[in-house]
Amino acid sequence: MDIKFTDLGLRSELIEGIQRLGFESPSPIQAETIPVALSGKDIVGLSQTGSGKTAAFGLPALNMIEIDRKETQVLVLCPTRELAVQVCEEINRLAAALRGLTSVPVYGGTPIDRQMRALRNGAHIVVGTPGRIMDHLRRKTLRTDAIKLCILDEADRMLDMGFREDMEVILGDMPEERQALFFSARLSSIHRRLGIKKKSHHI
């Protein structure tokens, strides 16, 4: 039986946004990830570029946002500024019918004050590189107390680039009951190097 996006339990505005983009059926990683993520479980997912993983984590993230609460509720960590911008653009496309949603990319190499203004205004979703996220945490310009979901995209690449300590500090700064989704090209290295509990759901 063909699974449709309408079968996955997503809010109607997201279904509308997906249909506007011309999508009807989820890719395998989307069909597997979305219902598990919506149930609140932590996920460790094996994914390659081009598998549709941004929508796999972006749609559940958007589904849980409370638009009326002008505070950061989802944090996405990416290894590079290019990926952070790309992920943020994709999330905005998926959220086209979700009125009032703000998602902001934060990364190094650009003036920090514009990012600080966007964060002060209450960005619902923040997509950033570990170094710049650490910078905002140090300056207390990014508040993490309302974060419900933390996503690590290409976690293995971030580890390879030497961001392990930053990743641990960032994860440790989140509320204890937050949900976490880890996406990587190499699962075994993620468990070993980040100490992820085996009880996480594997995809």
JSON list of C-alpha atoms in Angstrom, two decimals:
[
{"chain": "A", "resi": 1, "resn": "MET", "atom": "CA", "xyz": [0.00, 0.00, 0.00]},
{"chain": "A", "resi": 2, "resn": "ASP", "atom": "CA", "xyz": [1.29, 3.44, -0.95]},
{"chain": "A", "resi": 3, "resn": "ILE", "atom": "CA", "xyz": [1.77, 5.71, 2.06]},
{"chain": "A", "resi": 4, "resn": "LYS", "atom": "CA", "xyz": [0.72, 9.34, 1.58]},
{"chain": "A", "resi": 5, "resn": "PHE", "atom": "CA", "xyz": [1.79, 12.36, 3.64]},
{"chain": "A", "resi": 6, "resn": "THR", "atom": "CA", "xyz": [-1.84, 12.59, 4.78]},
{"chain": "A", "resi": 7, "resn": "ASP", "atom": "CA", "xyz": [-1.40, 9.21, 6.55]},
{"chain": "A", "resi": 8, "resn": "LEU", "atom": "CA", "xyz": [1.45, 10.38, 8.80]},
{"chain": "A", "resi": 9, "resn": "GLY", "atom": "CA", "xyz": [-0.40, 12.49, 11.38]},
{"chain": "A", "resi": 10, "resn": "LEU", "atom": "CA", "xyz": [0.89, 15.94, 10.32]},
{"chain": "A", "resi": 11, "resn": "ARG", "atom": "CA", "xyz": [-1.11, 19.13, 10.88]},
{"chain": "A", "resi": 12, "resn": "SER", "atom": "CA", "xyz": [-3.25, 20.34, 7.99]},
{"chain": "A", "resi": 13, "resn": "GLU", "atom": "CA", "xyz": [-1.12, 23.45, 7.26]},
{"chain": "A", "resi": 14, "resn": "LEU", "atom": "CA", "xyz": [1.91, 21.21, 6.66]},
{"chain": "A", "resi": 15, "resn": "ILE", "atom": "CA", "xyz": [-0.06, 18.93, 4.35]},
{"chain": "A", "resi": 16, "resn": "GLU", "atom": "CA", "xyz": [-1.12, 22.04, 2.44]},
{"chain": "A", "resi": 17, "resn": "GLY", "atom": "CA", "xyz": [2.50, 23.21, 2.19]},
{"chain": "A", "resi": 18, "resn": "ILE", "atom": "CA", "xyz": [3.68, 19.77, 1.00]},
{"chain": "A", "resi": 19, "resn": "GLN", "atom": "CA", "xyz": [0.94, 19.65, -1.65]},
{"chain": "A", "resi": 20, "resn": "ARG", "atom": "CA", "xyz": [1.88, 23.14, -2.85]},
{"chain": "A", "resi": 21, "resn": "LEU", "atom": "CA", "xyz": [5.41, 21.82, -3.38]},
{"chain": "A", "resi": 22, "resn": "GLY", "atom": "CA", "xyz": [3.93, 19.00, -5.47]},
{"chain": "A", "resi": 23, "resn": "PHE", "atom": "CA", "xyz": [4.70, 16.09, -3.11]},
{"chain": "A", "resi": 24, "resn": "GLU", "atom": "CA", "xyz": [2.18, 13.36, -2.33]},
{"chain": "A", "resi": 25, "resn": "SER", "atom": "CA", "xyz": [4.14, 10.35, -1.12]},
{"chain": "A", "resi": 26, "resn": "PRO", "atom": "CA", "xyz": [7.00, 10.43, 1.39]},
{"chain": "A", "resi": 27, "resn": "SER", "atom": "CA", "xyz": [10.43, 8.96, 0.61]},
{"chain": "A", "resi": 28, "resn": "PRO", "atom": "CA", "xyz": [11.37, 5.81, 2.60]},
{"chain": "A", "resi": 29, "resn": "ILE", "atom": "CA", "xyz": [13.28, 7.76, 5.28]},
{"chain": "A", "resi": 30, "resn": "GLN", "atom": "CA", "xyz": [10.39, 10.24, 5.61]},
{"chain": "A", "resi": 31, "resn": "ALA", "atom": "CA", "xyz": [7.77, 7.47, 5.93]},
{"chain": "A", "resi": 32, "resn": "GLU", "atom": "CA", "xyz": [9.86, 5.78, 8.61]},
{"chain": "A", "resi": 33, "resn": "THR", "atom": "CA", "xyz": [11.05, 8.84, 10.53]},
{"chain": "A", "resi": 34, "resn": "ILE", "atom": "CA", "xyz": [8.01, 11.11, 10.70]},
{"chain": "A", "resi": 35, "resn": "PRO", "atom": "CA", "xyz": [5.59, 8.88, 12.71]},
{"chain": "A", "resi": 36, "resn": "VAL", "atom": "CA", "xyz": [8.35, 7.87, 15.17]},
{"chain": "A", "resi": 37, "resn": "ALA", "atom": "CA", "xyz": [9.47, 11.48, 15.62]},
{"chain": "A", "resi": 38, "resn": "LEU", "atom": "CA", "xyz": [5.85, 12.59, 16.15]},
{"chain": "A", "resi": 39, "resn": "SER", "atom": "CA", "xyz": [5.53, 9.98, 18.91]},
{"chain": "A", "resi": 40, "resn": "GLY", "atom": "CA", "xyz": [8.31, 11.77, 20.83]},
{"chain": "A", "resi": 41, "resn": "LYS", "atom": "CA", "xyz": [11.01, 9.09, 20.59]},
{"chain": "A", "resi": 42, "resn": "ASP", "atom": "CA", "xyz": [14.71, 9.86, 20.11]},
{"chain": "A", "resi": 43, "resn": "ILE", "atom": "CA", "xyz": [15.97, 8.69, 16.70]},
{"chain": "A", "resi": 44, "resn": "VAL", "atom": "CA", "xyz": [19.33, 7.71, 15.28]},
{"chain": "A", "resi": 45, "resn": "GLY", "atom": "CA", "xyz": [18.99, 7.68, 11.50]},
{"chain": "A", "resi": 46, "resn": "LEU", "atom": "CA", "xyz": [21.33, 6.47, 8.79]},
{"chain": "A", "resi": 47, "resn": "SER", "atom": "CA", "xyz": [20.96, 8.79, 5.82]},
{"chain": "A", "resi": 48, "resn": "GLN", "atom": "CA", "xyz": [22.80, 9.88, 2.74]},
{"chain": "A", "resi": 49, "resn": "THR", "atom": "CA", "xyz": [22.52, 13.23, 0.97]},
{"chain": "A", "resi": 50, "resn": "GLY", "atom": "CA", "xyz": [19.50, 13.35, -1.33]},
{"chain": "A", "resi": 51, "resn": "SER", "atom": "CA", "xyz": [17.43, 10.87, 0.70]},
{"chain": "A", "resi": 52, "resn": "GLY", "atom": "CA", "xyz": [14.93, 13.54, 1.75]},
{"chain": "A", "resi": 53, "resn": "LYS", "atom": "CA", "xyz": [16.11, 13.67, 5.36]},
{"chain": "A", "resi": 54, "resn": "THR", "atom": "CA", "xyz": [15.57, 17.43, 5.76]},
{"chain": "A", "resi": 55, "resn": "ALA", "atom": "CA", "xyz": [11.81, 16.97, 5.35]},
{"chain": "A", "resi": 56, "resn": "ALA", "atom": "CA", "xyz": [12.06, 13.79, 7.47]},
{"chain": "A", "resi": 57, "resn": "PHE", "atom": "CA", "xyz": [13.13, 15.87, 10.48]},
{"chain": "A", "resi": 58, "resn": "GLY", "atom": "CA", "xyz": [11.76, 19.26, 9.35]},
{"chain": "A", "resi": 59, "resn": "LEU", "atom": "CA", "xyz": [8.12, 18.20, 9.18]},
{"chain": "A", "resi": 60, "resn": "PRO", "atom": "CA", "xyz": [7.97, 16.71, 12.72]},
{"chain": "A", "resi": 61, "resn": "ALA", "atom": "CA", "xyz": [9.83, 19.81, 13.97]},
{"chain": "A", "resi": 62, "resn": "LEU", "atom": "CA", "xyz": [7.29, 22.12, 12.35]},
{"chain": "A", "resi": 63, "resn": "ASN", "atom": "CA", "xyz": [4.44, 19.96, 13.60]},
{"chain": "A", "resi": 64, "resn": "MET", "atom": "CA", "xyz": [5.38, 20.55, 17.24]},
{"chain": "A", "resi": 65, "resn": "ILE", "atom": "CA", "xyz": [5.92, 24.32, 17.04]},
{"chain": "A", "resi": 66, "resn": "GLU", "atom": "CA", "xyz": [3.54, 26.47, 19.06]},
{"chain": "A", "resi": 67, "resn": "ILE", "atom": "CA", "xyz": [3.38, 29.57, 16.86]},
{"chain": "A", "resi": 68, "resn": "ASP", "atom": "CA", "xyz": [2.00, 31.79, 19.65]},
{"chain": "A", "resi": 69, "resn": "ARG", "atom": "CA", "xyz": [5.07, 31.14, 21.80]},
{"chain": "A", "resi": 70, "resn": "LYS", "atom": "CA", "xyz": [7.71, 33.50, 20.45]},
{"chain": "A", "resi": 71, "resn": "GLU", "atom": "CA", "xyz": [10.70, 31.48, 21.66]},
{"chain": "A", "resi": 72, "resn": "THR", "atom": "CA", "xyz": [13.12, 28.94, 20.23]},
{"chain": "A", "resi": 73, "resn": "GLN", "atom": "CA", "xyz": [11.53, 25.48, 20.37]},
{"chain": "A", "resi": 74, "resn": "VAL", "atom": "CA", "xyz": [13.68, 23.57, 17.86]},
{"chain": "A", "resi": 75, "resn": "LEU", "atom": "CA", "xyz": [17.45, 23.66, 17.32]},
{"chain": "A", "resi": 76, "resn": "VAL", "atom": "CA", "xyz": [19.11, 22.09, 14.25]},
{"chain": "A", "resi": 77, "resn": "LEU", "atom": "CA", "xyz": [22.90, 21.68, 14.24]},
{"chain": "A", "resi": 78, "resn": "CYS", "atom": "CA", "xyz": [24.69, 21.41, 10.88]},
{"chain": "A", "resi": 79, "resn": "PRO", "atom": "CA", "xyz": [28.42, 21.06, 10.08]},
{"chain": "A", "resi": 80, "resn": "THR", "atom": "CA", "xyz": [28.66, 23.95, 7.57]},
{"chain": "A", "resi": 81, "resn": "ARG", "atom": "CA", "xyz": [27.08, 27.34, 6.87]},
{"chain": "A", "resi": 82, "resn": "GLU", "atom": "CA", "xyz": [26.04, 26.10, 3.40]},
{"chain": "A", "resi": 83, "resn": "LEU", "atom": "CA", "xyz": [24.08, 23.22, 4.91]},
{"chain": "A", "resi": 84, "resn": "ALA", "atom": "CA", "xyz": [22.58, 25.47, 7.62]},
{"chain": "A", "resi": 85, "resn": "VAL", "atom": "CA", "xyz": [21.27, 27.89, 4.96]},
{"chain": "A", "resi": 86, "resn": "GLN", "atom": "CA", "xyz": [19.99, 25.02, 2.80]},
{"chain": "A", "resi": 87, "resn": "VAL", "atom": "CA", "xyz": [18.17, 23.33, 5.73]},
{"chain": "A", "resi": 88, "resn": "CYS", "atom": "CA", "xyz": [16.64, 26.64, 6.83]},
{"chain": "A", "resi": 89, "resn": "GLU", "atom": "CA", "xyz": [15.39, 27.38, 3.30]},
{"chain": "A", "resi": 90, "resn": "GLU", "atom": "CA", "xyz": [13.86, 23.91, 3.03]},
{"chain": "A", "resi": 91, "resn": "ILE", "atom": "CA", "xyz": [12.11, 24.29, 6.41]},
{"chain": "A", "resi": 92, "resn": "ASN", "atom": "CA", "xyz": [10.70, 27.65, 5.29]},
{"chain": "A", "resi": 93, "resn": "ARG", "atom": "CA", "xyz": [9.41, 26.07, 2.08]},
{"chain": "A", "resi": 94, "resn": "LEU", "atom": "CA", "xyz": [7.71, 23.27, 4.03]},
{"chain": "A", "resi": 95, "resn": "ALA", "atom": "CA", "xyz": [6.22, 25.88, 6.39]},
{"chain": "A", "resi": 96, "resn": "ALA", "atom": "CA", "xyz": [4.82, 28.05, 3.59]},
{"chain": "A", "resi": 97, "resn": "ALA", "atom": "CA", "xyz": [1.24, 27.58, 4.86]},
{"chain": "A", "resi": 98, "resn": "LEU", "atom": "CA", "xyz": [2.18, 27.86, 8.56]},
{"chain": "A", "resi": 99, "resn": "ARG", "atom": "CA", "xyz": [1.52, 31.52, 9.29]},
{"chain": "A", "resi": 100, "resn": "GLY", "atom": "CA", "xyz": [3.78, 33.38, 11.66]},
{"chain": "A", "resi": 101, "resn": "LEU", "atom": "CA", "xyz": [6.55, 30.78, 11.79]},
{"chain": "A", "resi": 102, "resn": "THR", "atom": "CA", "xyz": [10.13, 32.09, 11.91]},
{"chain": "A", "resi": 103, "resn": "SER", "atom": "CA", "xyz": [13.23, 30.01, 11.32]},
{"chain": "A", "resi": 104, "resn": "VAL", "atom": "CA", "xyz": [16.69, 31.59, 11.39]},
{"chain": "A", "resi": 105, "resn": "PRO", "atom": "CA", "xyz": [20.09, 30.33, 10.16]},
{"chain": "A", "resi": 106, "resn": "VAL", "atom": "CA", "xyz": [23.05, 31.26, 12.40]},
{"chain": "A", "resi": 107, "resn": "TYR", "atom": "CA", "xyz": [26.65, 30.69, 11.32]},
{"chain": "A", "resi": 108, "resn": "GLY", "atom": "CA", "xyz": [30.09, 32.27, 11.49]},
{"chain": "A", "resi": 109, "resn": "GLY", "atom": "CA", "xyz": [31.69, 34.56, 8.94]},
{"chain": "A", "resi": 110, "resn": "THR", "atom": "CA", "xyz": [28.80, 37.07, 9.04]},
{"chain": "A", "resi": 111, "resn": "PRO", "atom": "CA", "xyz": [27.97, 39.90, 11.48]},
{"chain": "A", "resi": 112, "resn": "ILE", "atom": "CA", "xyz": [26.48, 38.47, 14.65]},
{"chain": "A", "resi": 113, "resn": "ASP", "atom": "CA", "xyz": [24.23, 41.44, 15.48]},
{"chain": "A", "resi": 114, "resn": "ARG", "atom": "CA", "xyz": [21.64, 40.67, 12.78]},
{"chain": "A", "resi": 115, "resn": "GLN", "atom": "CA", "xyz": [21.40, 37.12, 14.11]},
{"chain": "A", "resi": 116, "resn": "MET", "atom": "CA", "xyz": [21.08, 38.47, 17.65]},
{"chain": "A", "resi": 117, "resn": "ARG", "atom": "CA", "xyz": [18.14, 40.65, 16.57]},
{"chain": "A", "resi": 118, "resn": "ALA", "atom": "CA", "xyz": [16.41, 37.69, 14.91]},
{"chain": "A", "resi": 119, "resn": "LEU", "atom": "CA", "xyz": [16.91, 35.57, 18.05]},
{"chain": "A", "resi": 120, "resn": "ARG", "atom": "CA", "xyz": [15.66, 38.40, 20.28]},
{"chain": "A", "resi": 121, "resn": "ASN", "atom": "CA", "xyz": [12.48, 38.57, 18.18]},
{"chain": "A", "resi": 122, "resn": "GLY", "atom": "CA", "xyz": [11.80, 34.93, 19.07]},
{"chain": "A", "resi": 123, "resn": "ALA", "atom": "CA", "xyz": [12.79, 32.59, 16.23]},
{"chain": "A", "resi": 124, "resn": "HIS", "atom": "CA", "xyz": [10.81, 29.35, 16.58]},
{"chain": "A", "resi": 125, "resn": "ILE", "atom": "CA", "xyz": [13.49, 27.27, 14.81]},
{"chain": "A", "resi": 126, "resn": "VAL", "atom": "CA", "xyz": [17.22, 28.00, 14.86]},
{"chain": "A", "resi": 127, "resn": "VAL", "atom": "CA", "xyz": [19.49, 26.23, 12.36]},
{"chain": "A", "resi": 128, "resn": "GLY", "atom": "CA", "xyz": [23.17, 26.75, 13.01]},
{"chain": "A", "resi": 129, "resn": "THR", "atom": "CA", "xyz": [26.76, 25.58, 13.06]},
{"chain": "A", "resi": 130, "resn": "PRO", "atom": "CA", "xyz": [28.20, 24.43, 16.42]},
{"chain": "A", "resi": 131, "resn": "GLY", "atom": "CA", "xyz": [30.76, 27.26, 16.69]},
{"chain": "A", "resi": 132, "resn": "ARG", "atom": "CA", "xyz": [28.24, 30.06, 16.19]},
{"chain": "A", "resi": 133, "resn": "ILE", "atom": "CA", "xyz": [25.61, 28.37, 18.39]},
{"chain": "A", "resi": 134, "resn": "MET", "atom": "CA", "xyz": [28.26, 28.19, 21.14]},
{"chain": "A", "resi": 135, "resn": "ASP", "atom": "CA", "xyz": [28.95, 31.90, 20.59]},
{"chain": "A", "resi": 136, "resn": "HIS", "atom": "CA", "xyz": [25.25, 32.74, 21.09]},
{"chain": "A", "resi": 137, "resn": "LEU", "atom": "CA", "xyz": [25.06, 30.54, 24.19]},
{"chain": "A", "resi": 138, "resn": "ARG", "atom": "CA", "xyz": [28.08, 32.34, 25.68]},
{"chain": "A", "resi": 139, "resn": "ARG", "atom": "CA", "xyz": [26.51, 35.72, 24.93]},
{"chain": "A", "resi": 140, "resn": "LYS", "atom": "CA", "xyz": [23.15, 34.46, 26.27]},
{"chain": "A", "resi": 141, "resn": "THR", "atom": "CA", "xyz": [21.51, 35.58, 23.03]},
{"chain": "A", "resi": 142, "resn": "LEU", "atom": "CA", "xyz": [20.11, 32.08, 22.41]},
{"chain": "A", "resi": 143, "resn": "ARG", "atom": "CA", "xyz": [17.83, 30.76, 25.11]},
{"chain": "A", "resi": 144, "resn": "THR", "atom": "CA", "xyz": [17.43, 27.00, 25.27]},
{"chain": "A", "resi": 145, "resn": "ASP", "atom": "CA", "xyz": [14.89, 26.59, 28.09]},
{"chain": "A", "resi": 146, "resn": "ALA", "atom": "CA", "xyz": [11.92, 26.20, 25.69]},
{"chain": "A", "resi": 147, "resn": "ILE", "atom": "CA", "xyz": [13.66, 23.79, 23.25]},
{"chain": "A", "resi": 148, "resn": "LYS", "atom": "CA", "xyz": [11.62, 20.63, 22.76]},
{"chain": "A", "resi": 149, "resn": "LEU", "atom": "CA", "xyz": [13.61, 19.09, 19.92]},
{"chain": "A", "resi": 150, "resn": "CYS", "atom": "CA", "xyz": [17.31, 19.08, 19.03]},
{"chain": "A", "resi": 151, "resn": "ILE", "atom": "CA", "xyz": [18.39, 17.73, 15.62]},
{"chain": "A", "resi": 152, "resn": "LEU", "atom": "CA", "xyz": [21.96, 16.88, 14.63]},
{"chain": "A", "resi": 153, "resn": "ASP", "atom": "CA", "xyz": [22.22, 16.77, 10.84]},
{"chain": "A", "resi": 154, "resn": "GLU", "atom": "CA", "xyz": [25.33, 15.02, 9.46]},
{"chain": "A", "resi": 155, "resn": "ALA", "atom": "CA", "xyz": [26.47, 14.35, 13.03]},
{"chain": "A", "resi": 156, "resn": "ASP", "atom": "CA", "xyz": [29.42, 12.24, 11.83]},
{"chain": "A", "resi": 157, "resn": "ARG", "atom": "CA", "xyz": [30.78, 15.16, 9.78]},
{"chain": "A", "resi": 158, "resn": "MET", "atom": "CA", "xyz": [30.55, 17.48, 12.79]},
{"chain": "A", "resi": 159, "resn": "LEU", "atom": "CA", "xyz": [32.55, 14.96, 14.83]},
{"chain": "A", "resi": 160, "resn": "ASP", "atom": "CA", "xyz": [35.13, 14.63, 12.03]},
{"chain": "A", "resi": 161, "resn": "MET", "atom": "CA", "xyz": [35.48, 18.44, 12.00]},
{"chain": "A", "resi": 162, "resn": "GLY", "atom": "CA", "xyz": [36.36, 18.49, 15.70]},
{"chain": "A", "resi": 163, "resn": "PHE", "atom": "CA", "xyz": [33.04, 19.74, 17.09]},
{"chain": "A", "resi": 164, "resn": "ARG", "atom": "CA", "xyz": [32.52, 16.94, 19.59]},
{"chain": "A", "resi": 165, "resn": "GLU", "atom": "CA", "xyz": [33.04, 19.12, 22.68]},
{"chain": "A", "resi": 166, "resn": "ASP", "atom": "CA", "xyz": [30.77, 21.87, 21.34]},
{"chain": "A", "resi": 167, "resn": "MET", "atom": "CA", "xyz": [28.07, 19.30, 20.49]},
{"chain": "A", "resi": 168, "resn": "GLU", "atom": "CA", "xyz": [28.23, 17.87, 24.01]},
{"chain": "A", "resi": 169, "resn": "VAL", "atom": "CA", "xyz": [28.02, 21.34, 25.60]},
{"chain": "A", "resi": 170, "resn": "ILE", "atom": "CA", "xyz": [25.08, 22.32, 23.35]},
{"chain": "A", "resi": 171, "resn": "LEU", "atom": "CA", "xyz": [23.18, 19.08, 24.04]},
{"chain": "A", "resi": 172, "resn": "GLY", "atom": "CA", "xyz": [23.92, 19.47, 27.76]},
{"chain": "A", "resi": 173, "resn": "ASP", "atom": "CA", "xyz": [22.44, 22.97, 27.72]},
{"chain": "A", "resi": 174, "resn": "MET", "atom": "CA", "xyz": [19.03, 21.73, 26.53]},
{"chain": "A", "resi": 175, "resn": "PRO", "atom": "CA", "xyz": [16.14, 20.84, 28.85]},
{"chain": "A", "resi": 176, "resn": "GLU", "atom": "CA", "xyz": [16.55, 17.24, 30.04]},
{"chain": "A", "resi": 177, "resn": "GLU", "atom": "CA", "xyz": [13.21, 16.08, 28.64]},
{"chain": "A", "resi": 178, "resn": "ARG", "atom": "CA", "xyz": [13.90, 17.34, 25.11]},
{"chain": "A", "resi": 179, "resn": "GLN", "atom": "CA", "xyz": [13.72, 14.96, 22.16]},
{"chain": "A", "resi": 180, "resn": "ALA", "atom": "CA", "xyz": [16.81, 14.36, 19.98]},
{"chain": "A", "resi": 181, "resn": "LEU", "atom": "CA", "xyz": [17.17, 13.22, 16.36]},
{"chain": "A", "resi": 182, "resn": "PHE", "atom": "CA", "xyz": [20.65, 12.27, 15.08]},
{"chain": "A", "resi": 183, "resn": "PHE", "atom": "CA", "xyz": [21.30, 11.81, 11.36]},
{"chain": "A", "resi": 184, "resn": "SER", "atom": "CA", "xyz": [24.57, 10.39, 10.14]},
{"chain": "A", "resi": 185, "resn": "ALA", "atom": "CA", "xyz": [26.17, 8.48, 7.28]},
{"chain": "A", "resi": 186, "resn": "ARG", "atom": "CA", "xyz": [27.90, 6.12, 9.77]},
{"chain": "A", "resi": 187, "resn": "LEU", "atom": "CA", "xyz": [25.81, 4.92, 12.69]},
{"chain": "A", "resi": 188, "resn": "SER", "atom": "CA", "xyz": [28.38, 2.95, 14.68]},
{"chain": "A", "resi": 189, "resn": "SER", "atom": "CA", "xyz": [30.75, 5.89, 14.96]},
{"chain": "A", "resi": 190, "resn": "ILE", "atom": "CA", "xyz": [27.97, 8.11, 16.30]},
{"chain": "A", "resi": 191, "resn": "HIS", "atom": "CA", "xyz": [27.13, 5.72, 19.15]},
{"chain": "A", "resi": 192, "resn": "ARG", "atom": "CA", "xyz": [30.74, 5.32, 20.12]},
{"chain": "A", "resi": 193, "resn": "ARG", "atom": "CA", "xyz": [31.77, 8.93, 19.78]},
{"chain": "A", "resi": 194, "resn": "LEU", "atom": "CA", "xyz": [28.72, 10.68, 21.22]},
{"chain": "A", "resi": 195, "resn": "GLY", "atom": "CA", "xyz": [27.70, 8.04, 23.73]},
{"chain": "A", "resi": 196, "resn": "ILE", "atom": "CA", "xyz": [24.13, 7.79, 22.44]},
{"chain": "A", "resi": 197, "resn": "LYS", "atom": "CA", "xyz": [21.93, 5.42, 24.39]},
{"chain": "A", "resi": 198, "resn": "LYS", "atom": "CA", "xyz": [21.03, 2.22, 22.57]},
{"chain": "A", "resi": 199, "resn": "LYS", "atom": "CA", "xyz": [17.32, 2.72, 23.41]},
{"chain": "A", "resi": 200, "resn": "SER", "atom": "CA", "xyz": [17.07, 5.36, 20.67]},
{"chain": "A", "resi": 201, "resn": "HIS", "atom": "CA", "xyz": [14.93, 4.25, 17.75]},
{"chain": "A", "resi": 202, "resn": "HIS", "atom": "CA", "xyz": [17.08, 3.28, 14.74]},
{"chain": "A", "resi": 203, "resn": "ILE", "atom": "CA", "xyz": [16.17, 4.13, 11.17]}
]
